[in-house]
Coordinates of C-alpha atoms and ligand atoms in Angstrom, one line a residue:
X1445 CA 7.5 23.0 -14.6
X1446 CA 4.6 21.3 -13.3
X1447 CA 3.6 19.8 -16.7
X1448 CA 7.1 17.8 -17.1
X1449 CA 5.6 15.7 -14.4
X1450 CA 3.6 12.8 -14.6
X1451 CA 0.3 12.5 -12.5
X1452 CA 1.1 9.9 -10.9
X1453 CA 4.3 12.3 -9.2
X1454 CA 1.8 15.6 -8.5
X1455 CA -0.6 13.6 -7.3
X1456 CA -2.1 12.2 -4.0
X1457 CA -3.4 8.2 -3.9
X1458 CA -5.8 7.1 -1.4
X1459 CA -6.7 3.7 -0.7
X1460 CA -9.7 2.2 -0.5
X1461 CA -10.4 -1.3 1.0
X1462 CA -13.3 -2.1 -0.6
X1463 CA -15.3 -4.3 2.3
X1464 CA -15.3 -1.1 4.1
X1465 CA -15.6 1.8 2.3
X1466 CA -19.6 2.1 1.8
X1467 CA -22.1 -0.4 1.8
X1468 CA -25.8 0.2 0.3
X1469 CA -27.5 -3.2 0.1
X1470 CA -27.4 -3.8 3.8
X1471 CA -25.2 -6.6 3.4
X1472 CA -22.5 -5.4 6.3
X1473 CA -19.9 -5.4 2.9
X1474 CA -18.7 -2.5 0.9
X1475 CA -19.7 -2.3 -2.7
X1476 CA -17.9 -1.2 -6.0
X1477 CA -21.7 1.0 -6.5
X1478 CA -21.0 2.8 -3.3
X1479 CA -17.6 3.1 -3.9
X1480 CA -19.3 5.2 -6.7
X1481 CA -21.4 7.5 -4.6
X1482 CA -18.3 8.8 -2.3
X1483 CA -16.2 9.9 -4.8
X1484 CA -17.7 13.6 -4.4
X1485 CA -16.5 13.3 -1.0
X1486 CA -12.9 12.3 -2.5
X1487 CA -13.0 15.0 -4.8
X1488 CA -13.9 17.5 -2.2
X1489 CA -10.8 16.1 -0.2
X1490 CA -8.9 16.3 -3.1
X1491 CA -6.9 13.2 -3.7
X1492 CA -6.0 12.6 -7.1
X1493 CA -5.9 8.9 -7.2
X1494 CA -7.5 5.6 -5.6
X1495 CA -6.0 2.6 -5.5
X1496 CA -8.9 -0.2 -4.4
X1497 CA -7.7 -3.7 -2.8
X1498 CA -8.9 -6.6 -4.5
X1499 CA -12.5 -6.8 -6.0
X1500 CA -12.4 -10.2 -8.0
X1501 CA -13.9 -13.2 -7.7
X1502 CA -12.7 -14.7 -4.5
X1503 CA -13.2 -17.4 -1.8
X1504 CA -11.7 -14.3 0.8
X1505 CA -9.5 -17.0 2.6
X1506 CA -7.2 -14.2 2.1
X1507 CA -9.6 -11.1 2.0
X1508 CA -9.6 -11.1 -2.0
X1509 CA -5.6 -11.5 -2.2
X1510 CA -6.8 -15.2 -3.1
X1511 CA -8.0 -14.5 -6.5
X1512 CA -10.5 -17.4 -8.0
X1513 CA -10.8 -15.1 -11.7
X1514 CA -8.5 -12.1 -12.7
X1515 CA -10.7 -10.6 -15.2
X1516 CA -14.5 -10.3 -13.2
X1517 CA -15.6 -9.0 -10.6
X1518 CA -17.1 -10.5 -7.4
X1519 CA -20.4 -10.3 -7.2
X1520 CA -20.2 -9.1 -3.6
X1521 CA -18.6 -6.2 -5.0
X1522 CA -20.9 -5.7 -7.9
X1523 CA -20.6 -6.0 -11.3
X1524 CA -18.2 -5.2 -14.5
X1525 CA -20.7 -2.8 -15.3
X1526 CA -20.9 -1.2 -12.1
X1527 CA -16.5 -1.2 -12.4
X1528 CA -17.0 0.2 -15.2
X1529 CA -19.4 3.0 -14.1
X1530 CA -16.6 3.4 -11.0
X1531 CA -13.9 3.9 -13.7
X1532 CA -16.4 7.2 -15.9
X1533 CA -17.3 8.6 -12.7
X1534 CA -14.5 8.9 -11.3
X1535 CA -12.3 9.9 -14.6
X1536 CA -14.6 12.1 -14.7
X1537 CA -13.9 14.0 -11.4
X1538 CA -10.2 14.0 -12.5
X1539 CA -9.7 10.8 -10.2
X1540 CA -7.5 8.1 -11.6
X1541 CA -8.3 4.4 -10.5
X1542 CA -5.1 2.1 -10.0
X1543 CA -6.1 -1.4 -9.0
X1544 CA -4.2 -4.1 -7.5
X1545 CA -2.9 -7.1 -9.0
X1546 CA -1.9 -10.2 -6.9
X1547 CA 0.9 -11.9 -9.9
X1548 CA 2.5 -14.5 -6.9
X1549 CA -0.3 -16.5 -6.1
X1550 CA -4.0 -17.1 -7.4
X1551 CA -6.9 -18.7 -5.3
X1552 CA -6.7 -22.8 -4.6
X1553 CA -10.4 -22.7 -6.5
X1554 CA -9.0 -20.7 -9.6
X1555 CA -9.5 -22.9 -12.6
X1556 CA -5.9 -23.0 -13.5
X1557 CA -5.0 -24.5 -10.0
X1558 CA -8.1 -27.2 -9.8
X1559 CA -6.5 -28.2 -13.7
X1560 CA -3.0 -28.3 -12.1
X1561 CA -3.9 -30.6 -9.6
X1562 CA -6.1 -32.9 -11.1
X1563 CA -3.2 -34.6 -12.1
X1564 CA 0.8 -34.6 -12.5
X1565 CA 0.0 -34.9 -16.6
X1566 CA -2.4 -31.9 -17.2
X1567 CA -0.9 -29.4 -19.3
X1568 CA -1.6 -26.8 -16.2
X1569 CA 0.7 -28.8 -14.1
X1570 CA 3.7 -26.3 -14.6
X1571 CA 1.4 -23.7 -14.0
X1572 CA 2.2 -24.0 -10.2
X1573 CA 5.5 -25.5 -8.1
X1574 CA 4.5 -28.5 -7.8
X1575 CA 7.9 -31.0 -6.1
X1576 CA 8.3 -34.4 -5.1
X1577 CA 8.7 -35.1 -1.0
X1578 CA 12.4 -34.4 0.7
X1579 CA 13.9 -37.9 0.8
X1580 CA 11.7 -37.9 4.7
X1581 CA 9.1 -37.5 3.2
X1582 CA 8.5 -34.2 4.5
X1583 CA 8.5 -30.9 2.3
X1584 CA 10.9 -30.4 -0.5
X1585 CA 12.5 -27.6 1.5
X1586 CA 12.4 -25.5 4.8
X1587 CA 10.6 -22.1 3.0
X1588 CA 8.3 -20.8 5.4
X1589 CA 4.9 -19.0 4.7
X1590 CA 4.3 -15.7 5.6
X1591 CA 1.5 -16.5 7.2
X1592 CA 2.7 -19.3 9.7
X1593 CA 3.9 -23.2 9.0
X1594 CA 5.7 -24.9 6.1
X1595 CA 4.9 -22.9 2.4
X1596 CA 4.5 -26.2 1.3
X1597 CA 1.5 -28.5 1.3
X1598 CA 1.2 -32.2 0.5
X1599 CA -1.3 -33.3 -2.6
X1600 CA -2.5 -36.9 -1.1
X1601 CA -4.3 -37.3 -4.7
X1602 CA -0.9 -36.7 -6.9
X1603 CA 1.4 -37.5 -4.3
X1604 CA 3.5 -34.4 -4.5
X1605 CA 3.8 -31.0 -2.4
X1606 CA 2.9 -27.8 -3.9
X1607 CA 4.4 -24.3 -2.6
X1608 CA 2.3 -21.5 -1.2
X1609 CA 4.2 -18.5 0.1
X1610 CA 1.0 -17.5 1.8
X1611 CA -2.0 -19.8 3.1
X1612 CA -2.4 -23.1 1.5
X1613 CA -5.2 -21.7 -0.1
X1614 CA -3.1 -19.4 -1.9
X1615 CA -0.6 -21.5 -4.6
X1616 CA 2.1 -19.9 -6.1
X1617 CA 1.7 -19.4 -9.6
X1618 CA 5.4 -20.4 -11.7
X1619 CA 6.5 -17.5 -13.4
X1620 CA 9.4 -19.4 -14.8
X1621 CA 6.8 -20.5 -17.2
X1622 CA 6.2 -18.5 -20.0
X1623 CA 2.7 -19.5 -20.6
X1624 CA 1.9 -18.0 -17.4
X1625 CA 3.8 -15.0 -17.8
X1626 CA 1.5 -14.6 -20.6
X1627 CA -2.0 -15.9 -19.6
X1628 CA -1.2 -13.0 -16.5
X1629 CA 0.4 -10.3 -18.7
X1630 CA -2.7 -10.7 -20.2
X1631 CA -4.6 -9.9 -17.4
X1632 CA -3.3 -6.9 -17.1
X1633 CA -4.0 -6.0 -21.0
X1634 CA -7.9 -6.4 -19.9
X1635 CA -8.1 -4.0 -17.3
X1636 CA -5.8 -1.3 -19.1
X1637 CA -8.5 -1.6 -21.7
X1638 CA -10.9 -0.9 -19.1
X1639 CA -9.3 2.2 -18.6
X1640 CA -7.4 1.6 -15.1
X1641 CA -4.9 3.6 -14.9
X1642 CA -2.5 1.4 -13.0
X1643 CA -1.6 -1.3 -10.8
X1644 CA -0.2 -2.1 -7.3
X1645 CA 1.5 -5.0 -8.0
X1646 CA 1.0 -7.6 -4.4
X1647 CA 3.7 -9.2 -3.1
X1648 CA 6.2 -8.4 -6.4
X1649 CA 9.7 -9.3 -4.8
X1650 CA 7.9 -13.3 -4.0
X1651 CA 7.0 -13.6 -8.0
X1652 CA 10.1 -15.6 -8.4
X1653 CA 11.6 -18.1 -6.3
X1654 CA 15.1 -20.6 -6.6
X1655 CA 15.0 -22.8 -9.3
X1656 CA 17.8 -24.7 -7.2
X1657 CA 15.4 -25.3 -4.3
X1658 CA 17.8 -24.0 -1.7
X1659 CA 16.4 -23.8 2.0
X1660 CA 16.7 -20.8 3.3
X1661 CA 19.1 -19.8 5.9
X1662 CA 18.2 -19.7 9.5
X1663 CA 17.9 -15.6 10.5
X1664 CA 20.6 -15.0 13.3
X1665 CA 18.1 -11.9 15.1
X1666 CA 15.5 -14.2 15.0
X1667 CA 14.2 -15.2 19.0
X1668 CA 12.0 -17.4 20.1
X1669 CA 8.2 -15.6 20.4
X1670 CA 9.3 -13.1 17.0
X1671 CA 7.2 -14.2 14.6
X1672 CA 8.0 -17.4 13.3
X1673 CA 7.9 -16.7 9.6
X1674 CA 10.8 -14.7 10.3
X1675 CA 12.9 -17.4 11.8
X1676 CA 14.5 -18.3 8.4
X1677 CA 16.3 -15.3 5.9
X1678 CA 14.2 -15.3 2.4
X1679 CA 17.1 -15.6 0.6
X1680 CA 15.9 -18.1 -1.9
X1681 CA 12.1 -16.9 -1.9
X1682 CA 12.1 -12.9 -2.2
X1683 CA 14.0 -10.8 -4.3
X1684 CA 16.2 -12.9 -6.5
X1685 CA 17.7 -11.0 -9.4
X1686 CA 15.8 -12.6 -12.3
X1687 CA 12.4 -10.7 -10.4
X1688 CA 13.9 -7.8 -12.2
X1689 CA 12.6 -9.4 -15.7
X1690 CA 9.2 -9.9 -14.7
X1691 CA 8.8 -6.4 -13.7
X1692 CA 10.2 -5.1 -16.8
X1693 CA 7.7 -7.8 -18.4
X1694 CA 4.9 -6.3 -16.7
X1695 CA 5.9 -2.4 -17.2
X1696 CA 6.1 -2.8 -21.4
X1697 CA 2.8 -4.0 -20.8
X1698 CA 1.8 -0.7 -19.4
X1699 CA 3.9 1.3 -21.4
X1700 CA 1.8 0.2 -24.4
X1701 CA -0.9 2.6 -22.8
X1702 CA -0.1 6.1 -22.5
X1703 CA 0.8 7.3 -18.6
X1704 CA -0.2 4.6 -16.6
X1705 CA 1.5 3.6 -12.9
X1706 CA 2.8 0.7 -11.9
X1707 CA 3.5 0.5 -8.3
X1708 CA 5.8 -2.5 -6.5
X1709 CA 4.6 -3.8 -3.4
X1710 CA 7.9 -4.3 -1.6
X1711 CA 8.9 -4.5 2.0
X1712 CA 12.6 -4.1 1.5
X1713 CA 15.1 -1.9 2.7
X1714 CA 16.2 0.9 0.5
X1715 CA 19.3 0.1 -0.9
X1716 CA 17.5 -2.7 -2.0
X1717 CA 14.3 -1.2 -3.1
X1718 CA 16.3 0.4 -6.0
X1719 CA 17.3 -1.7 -8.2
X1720 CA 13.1 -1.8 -8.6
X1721 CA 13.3 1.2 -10.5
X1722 CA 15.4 -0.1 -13.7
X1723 CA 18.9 0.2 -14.2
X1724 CA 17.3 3.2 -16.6
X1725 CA 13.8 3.7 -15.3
X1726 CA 12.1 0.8 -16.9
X1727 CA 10.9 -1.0 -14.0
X1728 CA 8.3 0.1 -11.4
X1729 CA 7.3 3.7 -11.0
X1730 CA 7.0 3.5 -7.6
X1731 CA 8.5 0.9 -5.7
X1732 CA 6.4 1.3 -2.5
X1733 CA 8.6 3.3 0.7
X1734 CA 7.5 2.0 3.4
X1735 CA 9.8 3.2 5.9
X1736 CA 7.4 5.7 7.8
X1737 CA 5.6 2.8 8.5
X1738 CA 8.7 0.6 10.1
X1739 CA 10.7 3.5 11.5
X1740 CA 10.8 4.4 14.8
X1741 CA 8.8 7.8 15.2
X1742 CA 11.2 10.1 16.3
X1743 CA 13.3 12.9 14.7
X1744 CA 16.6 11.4 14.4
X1745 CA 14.9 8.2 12.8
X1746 CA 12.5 9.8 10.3
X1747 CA 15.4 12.6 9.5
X1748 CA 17.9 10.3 8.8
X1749 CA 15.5 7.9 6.6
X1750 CA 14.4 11.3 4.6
X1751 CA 17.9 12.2 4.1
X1752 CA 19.2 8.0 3.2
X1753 CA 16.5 7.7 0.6
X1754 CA 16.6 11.1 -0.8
X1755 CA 20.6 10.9 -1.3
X1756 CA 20.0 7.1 -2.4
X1757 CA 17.5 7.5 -5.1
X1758 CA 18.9 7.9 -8.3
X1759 CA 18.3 10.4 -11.3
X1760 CA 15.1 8.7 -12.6
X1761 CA 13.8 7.2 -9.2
X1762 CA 10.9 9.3 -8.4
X1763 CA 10.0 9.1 -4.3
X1764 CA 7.1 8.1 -2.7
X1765 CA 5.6 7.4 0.8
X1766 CA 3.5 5.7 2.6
X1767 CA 1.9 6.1 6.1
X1768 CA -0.4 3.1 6.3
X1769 CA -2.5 0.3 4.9
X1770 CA -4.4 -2.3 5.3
X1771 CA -1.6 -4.3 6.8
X1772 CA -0.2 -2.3 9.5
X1773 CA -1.6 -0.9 12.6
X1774 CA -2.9 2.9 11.6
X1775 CA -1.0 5.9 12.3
X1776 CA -3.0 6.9 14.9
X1777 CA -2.3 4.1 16.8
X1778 CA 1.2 3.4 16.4
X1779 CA 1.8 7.4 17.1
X1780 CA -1.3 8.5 18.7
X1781 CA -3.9 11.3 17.6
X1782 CA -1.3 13.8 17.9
X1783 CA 1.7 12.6 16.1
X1784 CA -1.0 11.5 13.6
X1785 CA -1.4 15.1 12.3
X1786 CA 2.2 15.8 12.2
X1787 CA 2.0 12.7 10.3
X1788 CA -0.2 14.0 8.2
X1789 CA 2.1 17.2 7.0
X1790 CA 5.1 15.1 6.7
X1791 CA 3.5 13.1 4.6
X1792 CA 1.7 15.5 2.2
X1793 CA 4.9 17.5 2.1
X1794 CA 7.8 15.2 1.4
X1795 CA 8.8 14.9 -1.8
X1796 CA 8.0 11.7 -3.6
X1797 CA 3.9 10.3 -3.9
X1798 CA 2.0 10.2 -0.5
X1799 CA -0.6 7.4 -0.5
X1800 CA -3.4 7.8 2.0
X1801 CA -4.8 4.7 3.6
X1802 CA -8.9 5.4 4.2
X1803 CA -10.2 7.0 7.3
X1804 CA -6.5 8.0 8.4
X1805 CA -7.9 11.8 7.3
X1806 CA -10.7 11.7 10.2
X1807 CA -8.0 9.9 12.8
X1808 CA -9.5 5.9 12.7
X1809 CA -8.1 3.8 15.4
X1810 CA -7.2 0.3 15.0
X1811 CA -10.5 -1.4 16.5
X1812 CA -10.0 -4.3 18.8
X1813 CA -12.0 -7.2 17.4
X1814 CA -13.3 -10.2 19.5
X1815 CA -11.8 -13.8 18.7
X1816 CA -15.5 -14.8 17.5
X1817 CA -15.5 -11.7 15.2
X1818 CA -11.8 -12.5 13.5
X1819 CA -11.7 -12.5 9.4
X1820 CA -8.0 -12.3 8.9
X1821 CA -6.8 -15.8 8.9
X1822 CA -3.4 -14.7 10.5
X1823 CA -5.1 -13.8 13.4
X1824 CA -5.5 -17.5 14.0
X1825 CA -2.8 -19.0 12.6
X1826 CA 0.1 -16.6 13.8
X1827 CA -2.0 -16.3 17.5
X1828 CA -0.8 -14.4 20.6
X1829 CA 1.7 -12.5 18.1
X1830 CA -1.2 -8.9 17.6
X1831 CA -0.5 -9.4 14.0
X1832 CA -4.6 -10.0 12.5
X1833 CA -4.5 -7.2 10.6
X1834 CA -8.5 -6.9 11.1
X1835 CA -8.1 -4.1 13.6
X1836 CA -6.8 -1.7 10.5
X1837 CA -9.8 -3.0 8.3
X1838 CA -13.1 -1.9 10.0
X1839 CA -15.5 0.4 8.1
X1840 CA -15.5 3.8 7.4
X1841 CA -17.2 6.4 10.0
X1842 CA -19.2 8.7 7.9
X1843 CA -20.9 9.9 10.6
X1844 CA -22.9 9.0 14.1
X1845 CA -25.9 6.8 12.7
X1846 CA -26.1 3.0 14.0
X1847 CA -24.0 1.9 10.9
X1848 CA -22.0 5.4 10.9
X1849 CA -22.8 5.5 7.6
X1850 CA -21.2 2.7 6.2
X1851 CA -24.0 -0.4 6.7
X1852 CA -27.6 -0.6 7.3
X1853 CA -26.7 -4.3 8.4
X1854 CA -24.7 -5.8 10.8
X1855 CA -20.7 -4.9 9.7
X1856 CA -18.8 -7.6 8.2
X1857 CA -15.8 -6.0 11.2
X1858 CA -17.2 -4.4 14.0
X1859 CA -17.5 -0.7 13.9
X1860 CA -15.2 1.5 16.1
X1861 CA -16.6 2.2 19.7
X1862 CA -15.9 5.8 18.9
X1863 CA -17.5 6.2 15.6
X1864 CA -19.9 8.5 16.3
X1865 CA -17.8 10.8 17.3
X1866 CA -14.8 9.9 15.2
X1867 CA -16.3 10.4 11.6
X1868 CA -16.7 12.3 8.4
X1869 CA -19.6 14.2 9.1
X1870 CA -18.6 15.3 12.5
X1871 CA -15.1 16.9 11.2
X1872 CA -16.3 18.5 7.5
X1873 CA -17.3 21.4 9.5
X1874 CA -14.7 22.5 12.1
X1875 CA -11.9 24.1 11.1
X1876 CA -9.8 22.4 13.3
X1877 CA -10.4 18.9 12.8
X1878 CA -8.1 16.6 11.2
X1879 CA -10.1 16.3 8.0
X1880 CA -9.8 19.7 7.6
X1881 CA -6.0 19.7 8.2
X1882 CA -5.7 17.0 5.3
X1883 CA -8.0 18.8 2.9
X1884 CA -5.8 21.9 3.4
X1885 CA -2.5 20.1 2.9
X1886 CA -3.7 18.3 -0.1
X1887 CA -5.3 21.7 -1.3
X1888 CA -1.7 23.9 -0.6
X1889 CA 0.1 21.2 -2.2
X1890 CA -2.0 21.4 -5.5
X1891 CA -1.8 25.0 -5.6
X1892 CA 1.8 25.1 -4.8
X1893 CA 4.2 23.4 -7.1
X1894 CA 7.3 23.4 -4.4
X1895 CA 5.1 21.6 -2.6
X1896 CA 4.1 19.3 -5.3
X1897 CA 7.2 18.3 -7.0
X1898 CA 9.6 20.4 -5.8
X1899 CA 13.2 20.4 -4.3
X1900 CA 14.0 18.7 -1.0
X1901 CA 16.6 20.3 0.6
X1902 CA 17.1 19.0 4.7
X1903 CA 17.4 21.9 6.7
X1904 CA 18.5 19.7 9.7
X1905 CA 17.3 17.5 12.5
X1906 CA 17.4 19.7 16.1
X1907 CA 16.1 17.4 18.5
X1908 CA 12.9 16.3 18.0
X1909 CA 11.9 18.3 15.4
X1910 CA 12.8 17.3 11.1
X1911 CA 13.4 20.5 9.0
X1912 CA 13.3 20.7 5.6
X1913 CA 13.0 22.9 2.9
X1914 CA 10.9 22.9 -0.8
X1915 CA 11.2 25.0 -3.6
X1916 CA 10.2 25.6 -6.9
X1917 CA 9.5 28.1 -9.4
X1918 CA 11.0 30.9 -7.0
X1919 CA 8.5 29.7 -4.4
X1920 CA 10.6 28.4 -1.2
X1921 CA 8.8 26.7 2.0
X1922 CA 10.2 25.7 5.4
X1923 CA 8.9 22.7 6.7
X1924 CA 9.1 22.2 10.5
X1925 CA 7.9 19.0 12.5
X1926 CA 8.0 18.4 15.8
X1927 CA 8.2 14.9 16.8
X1928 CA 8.0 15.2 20.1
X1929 CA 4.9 16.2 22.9
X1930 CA 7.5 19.5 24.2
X1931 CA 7.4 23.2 23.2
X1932 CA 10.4 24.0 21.1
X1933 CA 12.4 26.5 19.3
X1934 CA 14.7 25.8 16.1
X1935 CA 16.3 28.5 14.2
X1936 CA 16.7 26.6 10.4
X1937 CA 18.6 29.7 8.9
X1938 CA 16.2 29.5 6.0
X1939 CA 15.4 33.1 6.4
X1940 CA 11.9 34.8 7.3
X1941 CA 8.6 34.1 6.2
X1942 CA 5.4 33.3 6.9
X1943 CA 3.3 30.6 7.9
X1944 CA 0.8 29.1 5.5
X1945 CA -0.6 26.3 7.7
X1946 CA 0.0 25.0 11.6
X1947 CA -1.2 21.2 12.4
X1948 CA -3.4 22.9 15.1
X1949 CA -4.7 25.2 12.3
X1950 CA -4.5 28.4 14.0
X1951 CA -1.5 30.4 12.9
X1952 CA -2.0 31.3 9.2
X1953 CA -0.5 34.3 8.4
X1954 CA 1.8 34.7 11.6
X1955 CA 5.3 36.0 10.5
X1956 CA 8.6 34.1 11.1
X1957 CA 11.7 35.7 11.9
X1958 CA 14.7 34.1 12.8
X1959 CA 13.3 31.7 15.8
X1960 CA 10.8 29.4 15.2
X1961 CA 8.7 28.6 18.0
X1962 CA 6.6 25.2 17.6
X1963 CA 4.5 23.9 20.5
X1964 CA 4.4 20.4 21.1
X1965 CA 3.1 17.5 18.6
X1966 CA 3.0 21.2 15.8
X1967 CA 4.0 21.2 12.4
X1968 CA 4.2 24.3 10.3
X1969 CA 4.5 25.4 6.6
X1970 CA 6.2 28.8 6.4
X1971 CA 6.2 30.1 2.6
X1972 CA 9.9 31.8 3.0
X1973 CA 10.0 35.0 1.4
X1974 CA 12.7 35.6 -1.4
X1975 CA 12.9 33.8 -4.6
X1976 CA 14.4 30.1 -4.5
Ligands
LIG3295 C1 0.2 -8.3 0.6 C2 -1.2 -7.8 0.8 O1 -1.2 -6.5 1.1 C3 -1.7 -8.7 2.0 O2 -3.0 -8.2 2.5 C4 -1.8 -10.1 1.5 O3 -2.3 -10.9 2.6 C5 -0.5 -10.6 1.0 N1 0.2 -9.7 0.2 C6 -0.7 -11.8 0.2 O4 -1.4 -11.5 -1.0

């Protein structure tokens, strides 16, 4: 049964944000090289995929999401050879490499834009949304960028405004034109024959934007202090219907290579999340969940989300999930240490593809970082709001050295104050830690097919805990969670069993009968006994 699944479903991706993974030169910056050198230790984890944030040529005004050349490599990062070194070693550990492609918007300093706007004639001009003033003068309508202010920004030289749905360094590219649907279709042709095995397609519901130039709506549950990019509905910006061709334009791409993944960054309710599959499948593969992320922890919320998208997906809408990013506060901080391994289980046993963000498996905190020390330009534009994302950036803890590990130098992000205790080395060893926990759920759920790609069948939501079932191949497990800090007892009816793992990795083999008894902040695996 296993083999009628793609990769891309059995497997695990983890994340990697590349200026703090693992630097060798000293520099304080991770390096494609290094990236290299640790994928022993992601083997040994045993993740099946990585998906690494932008590593092209970039100005960073937008940590590498402001891309100056789609097909190199910056030479912070290394070096197409060393990419292409990443790509053979890994491939050949059985890890696939998925990289991210940023379609909406390309770096103010890519060639294409500085040919735009050299003048209203050049043959590039169309490339980007270039429009004339509102009859004020001011911008040619209210959109707002995500990252604070008006998306548009006035060209003194050609006398006309051009759109950026994120900084002003960051234009929109104009997908409504077809020679830059294929100048960037074409990108994607390069690194496929690299050998990538997919991409996460950045900010995909943006790529295409009102050709009417409507303003946007004013957002009703928007209150003064939110923040203010939200103060308008995106009605005319994000996910208009004719995105749905560009996706299709970018999966033939893919599908010209045999199983590759293409993965939709999309922060969008559900219902609306899946029309991103293809009215028959032939859009993304994933259109990114990110629900676990935006939910409320507790066990009504994350029940009910399970059950919505499970019952909502349909026939050839394969699941996924993910628990954090580069983008978000981690999971250890929006839940605490605790939660975080409960976490953990849920997300290494729901169905669907779990992606891992780095240095979630050893418990990483978001680090507070000093005004002075801010990278993330949204931590001073958007000020006062705790939205820099910087704190869910720093470097990997390896282990307890100066650098933990990562840096010889001084880190580009300050290092956590608790990385020597907090790191790789320190957890590799106990059989208790939280590393350990994910290696085991990653290992049972590569041995175990239920567990894999599976059935979900709910098995009910009794206060704080989510119950759920898997099954497979005759194999049947009970999944229990408790969401909350309180001993508890739940009786799921799902007959007796065993269980195979406890978060607090200390009850392997104890039988189940009837009650289930889960301490506080526990989640078990019980393999059920009796065929499915
Ligand atoms: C989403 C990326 O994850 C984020 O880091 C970036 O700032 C925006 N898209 C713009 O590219």
């Amino acid at each position: 049964m296993e083999r009628a699944h793609h990769w891309w479903q059995r497997g695990v991706i983890y994340h990697i944000y590349p200026r703090s993974f693992q630097d060798s030169n000293g520099d304080g910056e991770g390096d494609l090289a290094d990236i290299t050198s640790r994928l022993d230790y992601l083997a040994w984890l045993g993740v099946d995929a990585i998906w690494i944030s932008p590593i092209y040529p970039s100005p960073l005004a937008d940590g590498g999401y402001d891309v100056a050349d789609y097909t190199d490599i910056d030479p912070r990062f290394g070096t197409l050879a060393d990419f292409d070194r990443l790509v053979a070693e890994a491939h050949r550990r059985g890890i696939r490499v998925i990289l991210d492609y940023v379609p909406n918007h390309s770096s103010d300093r890519h060639p294409w834009f500085l040919a735009s706007r050299a003048s209203r004639d050049n043959p590039k001009r169309d490339w980007y949304l270039w429009r004339d003033p509102a009859p004020d003068g001011g911008p040619p309508t209210n959109w707002l960028s995500y990252f604070g202010g008006s998306a548009w920004t006035w060209d003194e030289q050609t006398g006309q405004y051009y759109l950026h749905s994120y900084l002003p360094e960051q234009p929109d590219l104009n997908w409504r034109n077809p020679a830059v649907r294929h100048a960037m279709l074409d990108v994607l042709r390069f690194w496929l024959d690299r050998g990538v095995d997919g991409f996460r397609v950045d900010a995909l519901s943006q790529v295409i934007k009102d050709d009417r130039w409507r303003d946007n709506p004013p957002n009703p549950h928007w209150r003064p202090g939110d923040d203010p990019s939200r103060a308008l509905l995106r009605v005319y910006t994000s996910d208009l219907p004719e995105v749905h061709a560009v996706v299709r334009d970018i999966r033939q791409v893919l599908d010209a290579y045999p199983d590759r993944v293409l993965i939709g960054e999309l922060y969008l309710p559900i219902e609306r999340l899946l029309p991103y599959y293809g009215e028959r499948g032939e859009g993304c593969h994933l259109p990114t969940n990110f629900h676990l992320i935006l939910s409320p922890w507790r066990a009504t919320e994350i029940g009910a989300l399970m059950e919505r998208y499970e019952a909502a997906l349909p026939d050839h809408g394969w699941p996924n999930w993910v628990l954090g990013n580069h983008d978000q506060p981690r999971v250890a901080t929006r839940i605490g240490p605790a939660q975080a391994r409960v976490a953990a289980m849920l997300l290494l046993t729901a169905r669907g593809t779990p992606t891992m963000y780095y240095g979630d498996e050893i418990g990483m905190q978001d680090v507070p970082i000093p005004p002075e020390r801010a990278q993330d330009p949204v931590a001073w534009r958007l000020p006062g709001l705790g939205l820099g994302r910087d704190p869910a950036r720093t470097p990997m803890q390896w282990d307890r050295s100066p650098g933990a590990g990562f840096t010889t130098g001084e880190p580009w992000l300050p290092l956590a104050p608790d990385a020597a205790q907090v790191n790789v080395a320190a957890q590799q060893d106990d059989p208790r830690s939280l590393l350990t926990l994910y290696r085991r759920l990653l290992a049972l759920r590569r041995e175990e097919p239920a567990l894999q790609v599976g059935a979900y069948l709910p098995r009910g939501i009794h206060a704080d805990v989510v119950a759920f079932e898997r099954r497979a191949g005759g194999r049947r497990f009970l999944i229990a969670l408790n969401l909350g800090a309180h001993p508890t007892r739940v009786e799921p009816d799902t007959g007796a069993g065993r269980i195979v793992l406890s978060t607090a990795l200390d009850r392997d083999g104890e039988p189940v009968a009837g009650m289930l008894a889960l301490r506080g902040d526990e989640g078990v695996i019980v393999a059920l006994d009796g065929a499915a």
